[in-house]
XYZ file of C-alpha atoms in Angstrom:
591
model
C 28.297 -5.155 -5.906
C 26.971 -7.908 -8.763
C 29.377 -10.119 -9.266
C 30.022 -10.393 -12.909
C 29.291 -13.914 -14.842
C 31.833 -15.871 -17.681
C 30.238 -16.190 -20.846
C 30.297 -19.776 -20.002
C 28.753 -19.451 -17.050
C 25.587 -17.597 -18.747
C 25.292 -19.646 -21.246
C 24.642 -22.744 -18.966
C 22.362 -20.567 -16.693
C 20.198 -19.742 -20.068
C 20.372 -24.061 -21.019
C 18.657 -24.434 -17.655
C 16.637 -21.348 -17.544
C 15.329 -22.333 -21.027
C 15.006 -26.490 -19.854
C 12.931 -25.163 -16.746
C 10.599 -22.995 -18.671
C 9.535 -25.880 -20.768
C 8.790 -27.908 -18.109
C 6.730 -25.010 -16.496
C 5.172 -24.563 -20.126
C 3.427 -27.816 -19.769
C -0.502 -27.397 -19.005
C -2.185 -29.075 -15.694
C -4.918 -29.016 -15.059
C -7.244 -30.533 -12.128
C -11.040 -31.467 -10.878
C -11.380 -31.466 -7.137
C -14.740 -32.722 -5.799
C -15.851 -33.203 -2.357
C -19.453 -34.229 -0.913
C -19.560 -34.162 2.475
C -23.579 -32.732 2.991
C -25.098 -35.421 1.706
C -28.987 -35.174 2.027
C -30.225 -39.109 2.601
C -27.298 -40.133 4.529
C -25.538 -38.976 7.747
C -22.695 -36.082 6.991
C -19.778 -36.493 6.254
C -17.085 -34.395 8.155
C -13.563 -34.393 6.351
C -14.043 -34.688 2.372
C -15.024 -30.936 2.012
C -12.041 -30.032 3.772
C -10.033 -32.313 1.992
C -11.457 -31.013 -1.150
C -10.331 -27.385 -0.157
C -6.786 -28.466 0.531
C -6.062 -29.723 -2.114
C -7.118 -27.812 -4.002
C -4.799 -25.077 -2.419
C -2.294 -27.678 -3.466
C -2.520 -27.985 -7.056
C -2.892 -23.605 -7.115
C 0.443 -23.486 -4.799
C 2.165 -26.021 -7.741
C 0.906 -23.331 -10.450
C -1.853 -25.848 -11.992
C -3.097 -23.486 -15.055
C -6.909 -24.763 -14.014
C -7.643 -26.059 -10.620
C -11.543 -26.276 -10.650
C -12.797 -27.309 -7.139
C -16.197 -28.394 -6.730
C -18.670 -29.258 -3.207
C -21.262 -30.998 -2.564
C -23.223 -31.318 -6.211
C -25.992 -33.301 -7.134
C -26.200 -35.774 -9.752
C -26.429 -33.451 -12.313
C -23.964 -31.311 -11.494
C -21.362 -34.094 -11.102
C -22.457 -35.101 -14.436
C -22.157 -31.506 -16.034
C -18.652 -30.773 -13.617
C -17.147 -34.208 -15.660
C -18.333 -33.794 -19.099
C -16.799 -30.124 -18.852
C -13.294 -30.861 -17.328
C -13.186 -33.484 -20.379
C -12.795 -30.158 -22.929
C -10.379 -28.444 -20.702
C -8.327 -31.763 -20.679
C -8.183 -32.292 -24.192
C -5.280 -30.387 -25.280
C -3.402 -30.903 -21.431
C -0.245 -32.606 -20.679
C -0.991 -33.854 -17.094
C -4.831 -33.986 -16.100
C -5.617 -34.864 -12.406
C -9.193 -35.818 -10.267
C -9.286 -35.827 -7.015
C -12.466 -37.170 -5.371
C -13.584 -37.050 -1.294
C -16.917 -38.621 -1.024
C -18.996 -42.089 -0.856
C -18.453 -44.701 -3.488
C -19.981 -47.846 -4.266
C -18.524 -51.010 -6.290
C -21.634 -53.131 -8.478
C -20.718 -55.463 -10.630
C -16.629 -54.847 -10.760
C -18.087 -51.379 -11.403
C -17.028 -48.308 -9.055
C -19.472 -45.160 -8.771
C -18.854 -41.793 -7.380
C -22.129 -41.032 -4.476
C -23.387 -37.411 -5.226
C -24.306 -35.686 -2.282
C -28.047 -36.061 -3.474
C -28.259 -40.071 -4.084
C -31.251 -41.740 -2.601
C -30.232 -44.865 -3.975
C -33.323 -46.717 -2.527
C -32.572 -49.933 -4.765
C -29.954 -51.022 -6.539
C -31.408 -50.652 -9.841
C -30.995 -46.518 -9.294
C -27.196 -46.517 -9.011
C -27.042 -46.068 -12.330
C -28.928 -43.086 -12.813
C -28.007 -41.389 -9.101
C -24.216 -41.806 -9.778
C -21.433 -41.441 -11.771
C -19.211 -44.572 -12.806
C -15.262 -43.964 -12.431
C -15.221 -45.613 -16.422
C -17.258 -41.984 -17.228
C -14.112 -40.030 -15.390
C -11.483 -42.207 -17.319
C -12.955 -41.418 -20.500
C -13.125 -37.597 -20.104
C -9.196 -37.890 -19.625
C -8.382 -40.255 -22.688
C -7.075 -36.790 -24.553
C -4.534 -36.108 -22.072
C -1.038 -36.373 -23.672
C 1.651 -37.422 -20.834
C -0.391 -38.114 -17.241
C -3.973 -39.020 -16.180
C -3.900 -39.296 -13.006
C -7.184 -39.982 -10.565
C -7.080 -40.135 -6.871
C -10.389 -41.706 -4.684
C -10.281 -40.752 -1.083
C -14.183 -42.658 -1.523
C -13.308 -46.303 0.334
C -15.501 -45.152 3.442
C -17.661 -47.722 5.356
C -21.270 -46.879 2.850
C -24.165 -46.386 4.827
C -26.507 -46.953 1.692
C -25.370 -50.494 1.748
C -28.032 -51.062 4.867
C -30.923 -49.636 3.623
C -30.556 -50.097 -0.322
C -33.309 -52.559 -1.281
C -31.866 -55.967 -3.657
C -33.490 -56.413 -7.316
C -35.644 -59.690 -7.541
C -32.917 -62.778 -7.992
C -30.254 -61.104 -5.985
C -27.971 -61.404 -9.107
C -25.891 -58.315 -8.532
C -22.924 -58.245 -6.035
C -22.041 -55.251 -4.227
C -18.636 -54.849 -2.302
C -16.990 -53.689 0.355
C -15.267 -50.579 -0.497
C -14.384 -50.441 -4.282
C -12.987 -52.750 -6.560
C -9.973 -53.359 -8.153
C -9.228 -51.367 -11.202
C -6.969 -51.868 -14.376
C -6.279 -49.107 -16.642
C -6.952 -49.252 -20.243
C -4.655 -46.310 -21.412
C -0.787 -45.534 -21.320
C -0.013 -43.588 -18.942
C -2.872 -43.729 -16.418
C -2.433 -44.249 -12.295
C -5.440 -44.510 -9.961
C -4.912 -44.453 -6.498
C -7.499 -45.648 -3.852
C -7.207 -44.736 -0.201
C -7.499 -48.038 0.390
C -6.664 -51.445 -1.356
C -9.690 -52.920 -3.337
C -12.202 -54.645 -0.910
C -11.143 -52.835 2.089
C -12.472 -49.766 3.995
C -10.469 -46.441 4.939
C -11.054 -44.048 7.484
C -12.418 -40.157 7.780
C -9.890 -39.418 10.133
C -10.245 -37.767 13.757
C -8.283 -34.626 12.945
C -9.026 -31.738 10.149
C -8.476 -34.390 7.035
C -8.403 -37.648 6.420
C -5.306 -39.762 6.744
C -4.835 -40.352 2.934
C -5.262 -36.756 2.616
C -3.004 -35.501 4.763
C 0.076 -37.829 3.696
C -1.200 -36.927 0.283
C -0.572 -32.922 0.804
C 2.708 -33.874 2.225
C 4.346 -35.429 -0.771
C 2.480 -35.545 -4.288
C 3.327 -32.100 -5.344
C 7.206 -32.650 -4.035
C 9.207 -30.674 -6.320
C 11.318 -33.633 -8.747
C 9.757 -36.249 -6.834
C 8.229 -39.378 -8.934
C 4.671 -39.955 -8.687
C 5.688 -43.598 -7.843
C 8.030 -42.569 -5.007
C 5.424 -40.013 -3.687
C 2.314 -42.685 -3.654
C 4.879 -45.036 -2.219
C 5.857 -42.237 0.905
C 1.974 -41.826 1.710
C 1.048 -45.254 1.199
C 3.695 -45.481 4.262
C 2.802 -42.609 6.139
C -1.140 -43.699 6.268
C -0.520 -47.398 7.197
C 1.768 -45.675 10.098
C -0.816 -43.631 11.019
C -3.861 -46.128 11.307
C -1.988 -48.637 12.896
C -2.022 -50.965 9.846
C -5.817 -50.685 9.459
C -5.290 -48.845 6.053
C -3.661 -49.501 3.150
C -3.307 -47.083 0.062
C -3.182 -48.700 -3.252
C -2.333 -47.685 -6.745
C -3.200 -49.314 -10.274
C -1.890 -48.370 -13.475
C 1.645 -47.679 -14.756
C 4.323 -45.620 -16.352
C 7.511 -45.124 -18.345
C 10.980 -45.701 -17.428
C 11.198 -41.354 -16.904
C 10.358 -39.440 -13.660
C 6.909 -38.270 -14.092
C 6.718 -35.566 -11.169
C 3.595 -32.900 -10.514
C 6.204 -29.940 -10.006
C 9.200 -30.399 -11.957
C 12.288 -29.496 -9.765
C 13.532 -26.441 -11.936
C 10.447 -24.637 -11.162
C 11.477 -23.503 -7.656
C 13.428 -20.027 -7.884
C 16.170 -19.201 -5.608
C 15.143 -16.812 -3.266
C 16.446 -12.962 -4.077
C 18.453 -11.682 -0.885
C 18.181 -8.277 -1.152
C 14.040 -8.591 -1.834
C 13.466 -7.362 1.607
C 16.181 -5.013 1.615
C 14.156 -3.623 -2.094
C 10.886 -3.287 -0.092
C 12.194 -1.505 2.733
C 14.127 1.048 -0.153
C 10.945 1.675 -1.750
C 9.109 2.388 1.472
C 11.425 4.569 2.371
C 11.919 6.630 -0.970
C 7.587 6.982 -0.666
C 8.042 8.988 2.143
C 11.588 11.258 0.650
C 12.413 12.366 4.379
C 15.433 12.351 6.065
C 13.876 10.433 9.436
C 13.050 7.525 6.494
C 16.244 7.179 5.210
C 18.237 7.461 8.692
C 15.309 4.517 9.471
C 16.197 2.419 6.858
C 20.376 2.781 7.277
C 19.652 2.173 11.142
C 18.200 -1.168 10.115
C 20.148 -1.791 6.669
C 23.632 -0.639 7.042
C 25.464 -2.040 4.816
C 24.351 -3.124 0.980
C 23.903 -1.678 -2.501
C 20.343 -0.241 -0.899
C 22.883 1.194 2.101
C 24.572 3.109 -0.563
C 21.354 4.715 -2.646
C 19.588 5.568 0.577
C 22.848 7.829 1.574
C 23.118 9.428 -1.632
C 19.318 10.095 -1.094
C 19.888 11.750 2.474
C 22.899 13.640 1.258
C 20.555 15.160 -1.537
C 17.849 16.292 0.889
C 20.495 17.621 3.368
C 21.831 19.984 0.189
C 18.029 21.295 -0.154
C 17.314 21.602 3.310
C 21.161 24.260 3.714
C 19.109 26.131 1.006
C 16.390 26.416 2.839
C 18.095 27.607 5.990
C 19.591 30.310 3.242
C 16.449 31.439 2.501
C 15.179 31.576 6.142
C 18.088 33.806 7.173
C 16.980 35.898 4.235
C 13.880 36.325 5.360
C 14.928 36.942 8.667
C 17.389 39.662 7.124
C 14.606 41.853 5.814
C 12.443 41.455 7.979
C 15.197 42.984 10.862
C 15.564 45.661 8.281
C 12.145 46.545 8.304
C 11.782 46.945 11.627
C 14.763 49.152 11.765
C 13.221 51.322 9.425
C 9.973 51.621 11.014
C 11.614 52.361 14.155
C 13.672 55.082 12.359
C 10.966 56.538 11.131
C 8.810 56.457 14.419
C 12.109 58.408 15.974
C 11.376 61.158 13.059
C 8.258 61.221 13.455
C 8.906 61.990 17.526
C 11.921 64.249 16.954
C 9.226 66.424 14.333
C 6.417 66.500 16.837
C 9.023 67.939 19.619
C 10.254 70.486 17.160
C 6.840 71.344 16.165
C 5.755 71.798 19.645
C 8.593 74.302 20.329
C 7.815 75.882 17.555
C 4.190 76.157 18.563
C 5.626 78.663 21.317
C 6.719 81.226 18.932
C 4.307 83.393 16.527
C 4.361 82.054 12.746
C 4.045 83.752 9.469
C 2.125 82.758 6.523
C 5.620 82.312 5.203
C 7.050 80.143 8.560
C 3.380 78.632 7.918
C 4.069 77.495 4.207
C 7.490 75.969 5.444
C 5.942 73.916 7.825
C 3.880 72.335 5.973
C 6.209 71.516 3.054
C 8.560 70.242 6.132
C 5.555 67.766 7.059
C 5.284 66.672 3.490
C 8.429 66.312 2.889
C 8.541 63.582 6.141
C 5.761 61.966 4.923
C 7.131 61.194 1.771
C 9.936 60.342 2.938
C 8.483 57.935 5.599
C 6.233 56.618 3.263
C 8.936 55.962 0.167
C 11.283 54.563 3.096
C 7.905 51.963 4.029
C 7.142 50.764 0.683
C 11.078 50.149 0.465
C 10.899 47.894 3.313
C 7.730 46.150 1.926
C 9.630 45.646 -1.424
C 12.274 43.780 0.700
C 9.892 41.949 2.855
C 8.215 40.657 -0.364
C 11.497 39.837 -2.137
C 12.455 37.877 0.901
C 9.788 36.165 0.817
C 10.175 35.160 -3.149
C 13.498 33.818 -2.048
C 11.942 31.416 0.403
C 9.323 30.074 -1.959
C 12.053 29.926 -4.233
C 13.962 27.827 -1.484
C 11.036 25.975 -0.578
C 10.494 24.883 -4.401
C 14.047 23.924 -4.651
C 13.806 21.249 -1.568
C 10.201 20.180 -3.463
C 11.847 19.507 -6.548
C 14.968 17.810 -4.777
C 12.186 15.486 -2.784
C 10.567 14.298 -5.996
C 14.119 14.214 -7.842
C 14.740 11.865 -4.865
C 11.480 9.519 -5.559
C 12.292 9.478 -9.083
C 15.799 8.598 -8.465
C 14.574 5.914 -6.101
C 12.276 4.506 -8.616
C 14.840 4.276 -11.517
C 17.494 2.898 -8.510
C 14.702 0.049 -7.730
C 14.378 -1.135 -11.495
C 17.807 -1.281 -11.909
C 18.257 -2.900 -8.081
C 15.121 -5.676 -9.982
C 17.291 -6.216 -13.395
C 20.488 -6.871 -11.422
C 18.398 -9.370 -9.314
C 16.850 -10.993 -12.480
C 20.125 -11.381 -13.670
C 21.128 -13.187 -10.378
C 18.065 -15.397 -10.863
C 19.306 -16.696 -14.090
C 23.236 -16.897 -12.638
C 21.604 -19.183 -9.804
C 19.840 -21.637 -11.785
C 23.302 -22.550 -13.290
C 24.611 -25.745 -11.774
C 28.070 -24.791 -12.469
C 27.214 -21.199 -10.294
C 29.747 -20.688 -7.394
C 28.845 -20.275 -4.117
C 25.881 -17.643 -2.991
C 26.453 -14.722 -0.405
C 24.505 -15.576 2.610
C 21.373 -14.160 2.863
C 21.496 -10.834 5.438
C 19.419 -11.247 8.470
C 16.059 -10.691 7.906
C 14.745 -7.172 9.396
C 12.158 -7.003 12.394
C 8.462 -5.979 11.377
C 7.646 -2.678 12.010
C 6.044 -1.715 15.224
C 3.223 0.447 15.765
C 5.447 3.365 16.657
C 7.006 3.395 12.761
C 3.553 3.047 11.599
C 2.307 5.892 13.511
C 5.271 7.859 12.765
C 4.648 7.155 8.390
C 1.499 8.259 8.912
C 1.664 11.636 10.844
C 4.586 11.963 7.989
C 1.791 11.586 4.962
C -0.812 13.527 6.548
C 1.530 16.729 7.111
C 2.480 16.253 3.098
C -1.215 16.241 1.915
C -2.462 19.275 4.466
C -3.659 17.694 7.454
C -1.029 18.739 10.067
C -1.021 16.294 13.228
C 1.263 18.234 14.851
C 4.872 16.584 15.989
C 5.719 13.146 13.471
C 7.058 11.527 16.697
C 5.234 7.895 16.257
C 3.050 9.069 19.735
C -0.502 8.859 18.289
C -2.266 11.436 20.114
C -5.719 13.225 20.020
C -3.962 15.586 17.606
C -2.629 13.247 15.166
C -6.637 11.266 16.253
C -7.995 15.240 14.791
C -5.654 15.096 11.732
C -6.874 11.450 10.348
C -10.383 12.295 10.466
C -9.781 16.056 8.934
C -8.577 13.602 6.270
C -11.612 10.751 6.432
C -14.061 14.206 5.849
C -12.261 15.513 3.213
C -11.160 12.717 1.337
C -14.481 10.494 2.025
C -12.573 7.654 3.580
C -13.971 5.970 6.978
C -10.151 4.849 8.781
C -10.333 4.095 12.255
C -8.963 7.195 14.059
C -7.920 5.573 17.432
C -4.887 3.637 16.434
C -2.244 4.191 13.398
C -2.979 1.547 10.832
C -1.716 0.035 7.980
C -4.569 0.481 5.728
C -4.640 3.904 7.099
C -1.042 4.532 6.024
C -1.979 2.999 2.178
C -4.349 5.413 2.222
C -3.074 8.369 2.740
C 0.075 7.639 0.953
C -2.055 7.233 -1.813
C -2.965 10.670 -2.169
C 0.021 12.807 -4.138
C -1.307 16.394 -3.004
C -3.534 18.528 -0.883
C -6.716 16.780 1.044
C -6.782 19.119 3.876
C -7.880 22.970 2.912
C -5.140 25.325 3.901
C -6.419 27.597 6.828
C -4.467 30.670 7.235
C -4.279 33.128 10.518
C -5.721 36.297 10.789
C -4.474 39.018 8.843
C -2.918 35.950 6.231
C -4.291 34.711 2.901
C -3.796 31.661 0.730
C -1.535 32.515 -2.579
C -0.046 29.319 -4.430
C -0.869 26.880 -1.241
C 0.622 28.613 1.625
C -0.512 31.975 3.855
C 0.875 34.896 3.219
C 0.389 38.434 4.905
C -2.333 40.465 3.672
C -0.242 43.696 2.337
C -2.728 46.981 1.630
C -1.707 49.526 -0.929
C -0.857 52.803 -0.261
C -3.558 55.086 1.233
C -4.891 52.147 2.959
C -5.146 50.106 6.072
C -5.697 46.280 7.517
C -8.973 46.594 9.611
C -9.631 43.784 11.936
C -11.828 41.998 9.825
C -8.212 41.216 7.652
C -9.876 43.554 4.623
C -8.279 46.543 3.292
C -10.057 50.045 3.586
C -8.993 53.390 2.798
C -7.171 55.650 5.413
C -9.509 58.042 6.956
C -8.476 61.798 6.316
C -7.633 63.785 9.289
C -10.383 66.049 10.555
C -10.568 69.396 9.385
C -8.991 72.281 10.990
C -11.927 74.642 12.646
C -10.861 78.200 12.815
C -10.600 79.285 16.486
C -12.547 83.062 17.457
C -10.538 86.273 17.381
C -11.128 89.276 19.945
C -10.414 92.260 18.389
C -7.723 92.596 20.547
C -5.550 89.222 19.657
C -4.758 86.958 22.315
C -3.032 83.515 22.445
C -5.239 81.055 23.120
C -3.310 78.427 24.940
C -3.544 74.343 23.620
C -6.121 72.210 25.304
C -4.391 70.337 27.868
C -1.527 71.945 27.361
C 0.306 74.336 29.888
C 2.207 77.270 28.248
C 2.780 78.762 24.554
C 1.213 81.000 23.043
C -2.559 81.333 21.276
C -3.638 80.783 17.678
C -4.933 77.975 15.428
C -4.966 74.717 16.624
C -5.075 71.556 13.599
C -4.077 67.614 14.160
C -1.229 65.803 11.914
C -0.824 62.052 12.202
C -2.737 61.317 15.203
C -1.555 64.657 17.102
C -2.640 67.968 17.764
C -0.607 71.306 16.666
C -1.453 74.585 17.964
C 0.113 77.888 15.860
């Protein structure tokens, strides 16, 4: 149960709510370059993976733009900073992070694209892009520029770079020492001006790694955070590297993430997923499942008032089966009743063969057989009424658990939103400061194995037609046969060997039949299910499952009078007397 919150209590949980949206309202944006191919020089090996994680770094902080770059040429660098400067203009905190070879001229610093030649030093100006060109794309930027240079690396053009004539122009070691113009604006170097820093041995470079660690800290200063890697590298290297940073800020904490914009985590999120999964499938196996795993809870209590719905459709069901059952005993009954008339007639007919008949005992006779077929007929039809009515009643039944299933699903669905709106009001209560103590969190639930898998599966391919056979989680060659009845029909390719999860999405994305219905012999489909093929009266079932019309008995032939008159005895038979012989309902009569 939710607790519920003071009115004081929500209205500091909506000041902080509404103080942590504007903070999240801010726009960031960042430019992530990396050259590590370059085409005159050897490769490098780390900047293009430093590139790519960090970039996964500014995305994780929920940067608006994080535009990551590799490898360009000269031009593209160009074109890559002259188009970050319009999506900067109207931003509140603008960041560039650069892995790569740079060069210092003059008190100048350059960024090396990965296609410099730089054969002289007269063509660093054209092959290469000055860090002044990057400062000036973020003047715009209203509260942070910030631009980070993991490009310190020993440079290999240095040894084959020819001099100008008069040797006038001085290039460094590293890069050179850099004071910011504009408020507001922090460079960091991966090394102090003058000095050289390393690639690394492992997957990034030193700078990069401590730099992943802490600059996107939630609440943490930018200060404090270049201050922690600056630490962390000169640890690392032994005291061979030194991170540096120029520039300055305000007296206020200036932080990439602000602290508000971590959520408390919901507790009942997993507890959610697991009551939706099992509300897809509406069976009684998924909700004793999820109980078995979640006993206790506000999804504890839905998922038994789903089960104790299903259980009132499926004692309906069993209704209707003993229904069916009912007249179908009946039936049998009756056909067996009339079978007994049918013998008791013959016998009396056949003792009445003995004796001489009439025209009049003749007449008699045969309004007597009439009569029994009438009778035996009216008496059949009666039982095929009840069959049929029977059978109403289970289809009735059968609709009735249908109809509770996708009550159930809807029920679910309507239980999840509100389950969602009770949690997004706990989202709000937790941001309060003043908010008392949280429930703990309940355990978290094992992963499902590949025996719950299988087990979803054969449940979702029995709903849309393709029968596997037992739903048992033991994936066998007949739930194997079911899976690719539904690949042909549905034109989906799933691996049939093993139940998977895409497998499981996929046939639980289908809401009705895939699989034809194939009925039995002497059955037909009517509204998606086999029924038995009934014939109307005067005709029969052949085996071919088609009705035809009831052959008429053969004719009576008249049998040859002396003129004396004798009985002619029945063929086959052994006594009686002689006259006509004729055949009634697959038997032979002799007068």
């Amino acid at each position: 149960m939710s607790k519920r919150l003071s009115l004081t209590a929500v209205l500091a949980a909506a000041l902080t709510f509404c103080a942590a949206q504007g903070a999240l309202a801010e726009k960031r944006v960042a430019l992530v370059l990396g050259m590590s191919k370059y085409q005159n020089v050897p490769a490098l090996t780390n900047p293009a993976r430093d590139a790519a994680a960090m970039g996964e770094v500014f995305k994780k902080a929920g940067f608006d733009v994080v535009d990551m770059k590799l490898d360009l040429t000269v031009s593209g660098l160009r074109r890559e900073v002259r188009d970050f400067a319009g999506m900067a203009a109207d931003a509140d905190i603008a960041v560039v992070y650069y892995a790569g070879h740079g060069i210092e001229v003059d008190g100048t610093n350059y960024l090396i694209p990965a296609d410099a030649r730089l054969v002289s030093d007269f063509d660093i100006p054209d092959e290469t892009v000055s860090l002044d060109r990057v400062l000036q794309a973020l003047e715009p930027v209203k509260r942070l520029r910030l631009v980070i240079l993991d490009a310190c690396r020993d440079n290999p053009f240095n040894k084959t770079m020819k001099r100008s004539i008069g040797g006038t122009r001085s290039i460094g070691r590293g890069l050179a020492q850099v004071e910011p113009t504009t408020a507001n604006t922090l460079i960091a170097f991966a090394a102090k001006a003058g000095a050289v820093a390393g690639d690394g041995d492992g997957n990034n470079s030193p700078f990069a790694t401590a730099l992943m660690k802490y600059l996107t800290a939630p609440g943490l200063d930018l200060r404090l955070a270049f201050g922690k890697v600056r630490d962390d590298v000169v640890k690392s290297t032994g005291n061979r590297q030194e991170p540096f940073m120029y520039g300055s800020l305000g007296g206020d904490t200036v932080a990439l993430v602000p602290q508000s914009v971590i959520p408390p985590a919901d507790p009942n999120a997993e507890a959610r997923k697991d009551y939706e999964f099992a509300a897809q499938l509406g069976t009684k196996e998924a909700w004793a499942s999820f109980l078995a795993a979640r006993p206790t809870g506000l999804y504890a209590d839905l998922a038994r008032q789903q089960a104790a719905k299903l259980n009132s459709a499926e004692s309906a069901s069993a209704k209707a089966d003993d229904s069916i059952k009912k007249a179908e005993e009946q039936a049998r009954q009756k056909a067996d009743d009339f079978r007994k008339q049918l013998q008791e007639q013959a016998k009396k007919q056949a003792e009445d063969d003995k004796r001489a008949y009439d025209e009049k005992s003749k007449k008699d006779l045969e309004i007597a057989r009439q009569q029994i077929a009438d009778r035996a007929q009216a008496e059949l039809d009666e039982a095929r009424r009840q069959v049929e009515a029977a059978k109403k009643q289970a289809a009735d039944a059968q609709k009735q658990i249908d109809d509770a299933k996708r009550q159930a699903v809807e029920d679910a669905a309507k239980q999840v939103a509100a389950a969602k709106a009770e949690a997004d009001k706990a989202k709000v209560a937790s941001l309060s400061p003043t908010a008392g103590p949280q429930p703990p969190a309940p355990p978290p639930v094992p992963a499902m194995d590949a025996t719950d898998i299988a087990r979803l599966l054969q449940a979702h391919l029995k709903r849309v037609g393709c029968d596997p056979g037992n739903t048992d989680g033991n994936w066998n060659a007949s739930s194997s046969k079911a899976l690719d009845n539904f690949n042909k029909n549905a034109s989906t390719t799933f691996d049939v060997k093993v139940a998977s999860l895409n497998s499981l999405d996929g046939v639980r994305a289908k809401t009705g039949r895939v699989c034809p219905l194939v009925c039995g012999k002497g059955q037909k489909v009517e509204d998606d299910r086999c029924v038995a093929i009934t014939c109307d009266s005067g005709f029969i079932l052949n085996s071919d499952g088609v009705c035809k019309k009831r052959p008429d008995p053969p004719e009576r032939k008249a049998v040859a009078r002396s003129e004396a008159p004798a009985r002619v005895a029945p063929s086959g038979g052994g006594g009686g007397g002689g006259g006509k012989c004729f055949s009634f309902n697959g038997k032979r009569y002799c007068e």
